[in-house]
Amino acid sequence: MKKHLKKTTIKVFLCHAHADRDLVRVLCARLKRDHVEPWLDTEALLPGQNWAYEIHRAILGSDVVIVCLSQGFSQQHGYRHEELKLALEKAKMLPMDDIFIIPVRLEECDPPDSLRHLHRVDLFGKDGYQILLRALRRRDSLKG
């Protein structure tokens, strides 16, 4: 009798400004096609759920947090700043060479100070999405 090994899937939390939700939905769909398990609030949350609790749980259960950066990400108030704080706290507990937070620029913009130590990828740049996938695949290969 053969045992079927379950293929692991990398779990990715998508942190973003609500103004960027259309671009992030496109990213989410692309990740799904490439066998990544993204967590996006507009798709994952159900009516009646405690959204803050579910977001907290999703971040802590994720293998990677993709922070989708835009000009509006840092300028506006919003829960994404709490999400980023939680992700940074979790990252402190991981080995320094782990890829856990990936800053992804959706457009030309400056990253928040808290992310300046991390190399970013420009999704709008040449091969930006492929570079992101390479980082996710590297993280996934180290996960097992």
mmCIF file of C-alpha atoms in Angstrom:
data_model
loop_
_atom_site.group_PDB
_atom_site.id
_atom_site.type_symbol
_atom_site.label_atom_id
_atom_site.label_comp_id
_atom_site.label_asym_id
_atom_site.label_seq_id
_atom_site.Cartn_x
_atom_site.Cartn_y
_atom_site.Cartn_z
ATOM 1 C CA MET A 1 0.000 0.000 0.000
ATOM 2 C CA LYS A 2 1.433 3.320 -1.057
ATOM 3 C CA LYS A 3 1.286 6.289 1.230
ATOM 4 C CA HIS A 4 0.372 9.553 -0.407
ATOM 5 C CA LEU A 5 2.504 12.355 0.906
ATOM 6 C CA LYS A 6 0.678 15.601 1.266
ATOM 7 C CA LYS A 7 2.460 18.339 -0.616
ATOM 8 C CA THR A 8 3.123 21.263 1.668
ATOM 9 C CA THR A 9 1.827 24.622 0.606
ATOM 10 C CA ILE A 10 3.347 27.843 1.750
ATOM 11 C CA LYS A 11 0.877 30.027 3.654
ATOM 12 C CA VAL A 12 1.148 33.716 2.847
ATOM 13 C CA PHE A 13 -0.583 36.621 4.601
ATOM 14 C CA LEU A 14 -1.236 39.642 2.356
ATOM 15 C CA CYS A 15 -0.898 42.916 4.267
ATOM 16 C CA HIS A 16 -2.125 45.915 2.269
ATOM 17 C CA ALA A 17 -3.914 49.240 2.248
ATOM 18 C CA HIS A 18 -7.589 48.931 1.378
ATOM 19 C CA ALA A 19 -7.094 51.429 -1.446
ATOM 20 C CA ASP A 20 -4.855 48.805 -3.110
ATOM 21 C CA ARG A 21 -7.327 45.937 -2.776
ATOM 22 C CA ASP A 22 -7.874 45.504 -6.537
ATOM 23 C CA LEU A 23 -4.141 45.092 -7.213
ATOM 24 C CA VAL A 24 -3.807 42.799 -4.215
ATOM 25 C CA ARG A 25 -6.707 40.630 -5.437
ATOM 26 C CA VAL A 26 -4.846 40.169 -8.726
ATOM 27 C CA LEU A 27 -1.699 39.204 -6.798
ATOM 28 C CA CYS A 28 -3.746 36.799 -4.671
ATOM 29 C CA ALA A 29 -5.171 35.087 -7.766
ATOM 30 C CA ARG A 30 -1.697 34.737 -9.319
ATOM 31 C CA LEU A 31 -0.320 33.223 -6.118
ATOM 32 C CA LYS A 32 -3.148 30.681 -6.014
ATOM 33 C CA ARG A 33 -2.405 29.648 -9.611
ATOM 34 C CA ASP A 34 1.211 29.094 -8.542
ATOM 35 C CA HIS A 35 0.216 26.800 -5.650
ATOM 36 C CA VAL A 36 0.690 29.329 -2.879
ATOM 37 C CA GLU A 37 -1.984 29.606 -0.178
ATOM 38 C CA PRO A 38 -2.617 33.346 0.261
ATOM 39 C CA TRP A 39 -4.721 34.760 3.083
ATOM 40 C CA LEU A 40 -6.611 37.869 2.017
ATOM 41 C CA ASP A 41 -9.120 39.458 4.376
ATOM 42 C CA THR A 42 -11.790 40.068 1.736
ATOM 43 C CA GLU A 43 -11.719 36.380 0.750
ATOM 44 C CA ALA A 44 -11.017 34.682 4.077
ATOM 45 C CA LEU A 45 -13.205 36.512 6.585
ATOM 46 C CA LEU A 46 -16.796 35.400 7.039
ATOM 47 C CA PRO A 47 -19.677 37.517 8.315
ATOM 48 C CA GLY A 48 -19.853 37.396 12.093
ATOM 49 C CA GLN A 49 -16.207 36.502 12.629
ATOM 50 C CA ASN A 50 -14.053 38.576 14.960
ATOM 51 C CA TRP A 51 -11.911 40.046 12.176
ATOM 52 C CA ALA A 52 -9.086 41.288 14.447
ATOM 53 C CA TYR A 53 -8.733 37.844 16.043
ATOM 54 C CA GLU A 54 -8.800 36.068 12.670
ATOM 55 C CA ILE A 55 -6.173 38.421 11.201
ATOM 56 C CA HIS A 56 -3.960 37.924 14.252
ATOM 57 C CA ARG A 57 -4.327 34.144 13.929
ATOM 58 C CA ALA A 58 -3.625 34.234 10.185
ATOM 59 C CA ILE A 59 -0.405 36.225 10.625
ATOM 60 C CA LEU A 60 0.880 33.939 13.360
ATOM 61 C CA GLY A 61 0.001 30.874 11.257
ATOM 62 C CA SER A 62 1.618 32.168 8.084
ATOM 63 C CA ASP A 63 4.961 31.108 6.687
ATOM 64 C CA VAL A 64 5.422 34.495 5.006
ATOM 65 C CA VAL A 65 3.862 37.946 5.237
ATOM 66 C CA ILE A 66 3.860 39.917 1.999
ATOM 67 C CA VAL A 67 3.592 43.615 2.752
ATOM 68 C CA CYS A 68 2.104 45.295 -0.329
ATOM 69 C CA LEU A 69 3.546 48.792 -0.384
ATOM 70 C CA SER A 70 2.143 51.827 -2.152
ATOM 71 C CA GLN A 71 2.202 55.576 -1.656
ATOM 72 C CA GLY A 72 -0.918 55.270 0.477
ATOM 73 C CA PHE A 73 0.325 52.414 2.666
ATOM 74 C CA SER A 74 2.197 54.609 5.155
ATOM 75 C CA GLN A 75 0.147 57.778 4.731
ATOM 76 C CA GLN A 76 -3.181 56.495 5.969
ATOM 77 C CA HIS A 77 -4.220 55.079 9.300
ATOM 78 C CA GLY A 78 -5.501 51.547 9.308
ATOM 79 C CA TYR A 79 -5.248 48.111 10.814
ATOM 80 C CA ARG A 80 -2.437 47.182 8.394
ATOM 81 C CA HIS A 81 -0.048 49.001 10.742
ATOM 82 C CA GLU A 82 -1.077 46.610 13.541
ATOM 83 C CA GLU A 83 -0.617 43.708 11.117
ATOM 84 C CA LEU A 84 2.884 44.923 10.282
ATOM 85 C CA LYS A 85 3.782 45.300 13.989
ATOM 86 C CA LEU A 86 2.655 41.746 14.685
ATOM 87 C CA ALA A 87 4.606 40.406 11.697
ATOM 88 C CA LEU A 88 7.741 42.247 12.855
ATOM 89 C CA GLU A 89 7.332 40.791 16.361
ATOM 90 C CA LYS A 90 7.039 37.274 14.954
ATOM 91 C CA ALA A 91 10.064 37.877 12.698
ATOM 92 C CA LYS A 92 12.174 38.705 15.778
ATOM 93 C CA MET A 93 11.596 35.154 17.046
ATOM 94 C CA LEU A 94 12.756 33.513 13.809
ATOM 95 C CA PRO A 95 16.320 32.821 12.648
ATOM 96 C CA MET A 96 17.798 35.920 11.044
ATOM 97 C CA ASP A 97 18.203 34.239 7.651
ATOM 98 C CA ASP A 98 14.530 33.176 7.437
ATOM 99 C CA ILE A 99 12.446 34.887 4.797
ATOM 100 C CA PHE A 100 9.313 35.853 6.692
ATOM 101 C CA ILE A 101 8.422 39.432 5.685
ATOM 102 C CA ILE A 102 8.685 40.323 2.016
ATOM 103 C CA PRO A 103 8.175 43.986 1.134
ATOM 104 C CA VAL A 104 6.511 44.145 -2.296
ATOM 105 C CA ARG A 105 6.141 47.530 -3.934
ATOM 106 C CA LEU A 106 3.023 47.903 -6.055
ATOM 107 C CA GLU A 107 4.258 51.292 -7.324
ATOM 108 C CA GLU A 108 7.122 53.713 -6.767
ATOM 109 C CA CYS A 109 7.061 54.521 -3.046
ATOM 110 C CA ASP A 110 9.221 54.630 0.056
ATOM 111 C CA PRO A 111 8.929 51.701 2.441
ATOM 112 C CA PRO A 112 8.149 52.338 6.114
ATOM 113 C CA ASP A 113 11.241 52.736 8.284
ATOM 114 C CA SER A 114 10.484 49.415 9.970
ATOM 115 C CA LEU A 115 11.046 47.578 6.657
ATOM 116 C CA ARG A 116 14.104 49.390 5.332
ATOM 117 C CA HIS A 117 16.413 46.590 6.512
ATOM 118 C CA LEU A 118 14.680 44.102 4.201
ATOM 119 C CA HIS A 119 15.344 43.771 0.492
ATOM 120 C CA ARG A 120 12.186 44.489 -1.469
ATOM 121 C CA VAL A 121 10.811 43.478 -4.831
ATOM 122 C CA ASP A 122 9.014 45.766 -7.266
ATOM 123 C CA LEU A 123 5.949 43.942 -8.553
ATOM 124 C CA PHE A 124 5.688 46.530 -11.320
ATOM 125 C CA GLY A 125 9.309 45.904 -12.385
ATOM 126 C CA LYS A 126 10.711 43.506 -14.934
ATOM 127 C CA ASP A 127 10.377 39.962 -13.593
ATOM 128 C CA GLY A 128 9.102 41.296 -10.244
ATOM 129 C CA TYR A 129 6.514 38.556 -9.810
ATOM 130 C CA GLN A 130 9.000 35.828 -10.753
ATOM 131 C CA ILE A 131 11.480 37.182 -8.202
ATOM 132 C CA LEU A 132 8.736 37.105 -5.556
ATOM 133 C CA LEU A 133 7.950 33.478 -6.445
ATOM 134 C CA ARG A 134 11.638 32.592 -6.189
ATOM 135 C CA ALA A 135 11.727 33.989 -2.642
ATOM 136 C CA LEU A 136 8.553 32.090 -1.712
ATOM 137 C CA ARG A 137 9.908 28.844 -3.154
ATOM 138 C CA ARG A 138 13.161 29.283 -1.251
ATOM 139 C CA ARG A 139 11.204 29.843 1.952
ATOM 140 C CA ASP A 140 9.034 26.814 1.203
ATOM 141 C CA SER A 141 12.056 24.562 0.610
ATOM 142 C CA LEU A 142 13.507 25.591 3.986
ATOM 143 C CA LYS A 143 10.157 25.096 5.753
ATOM 144 C CA GLY A 144 10.120 21.315 5.610
#
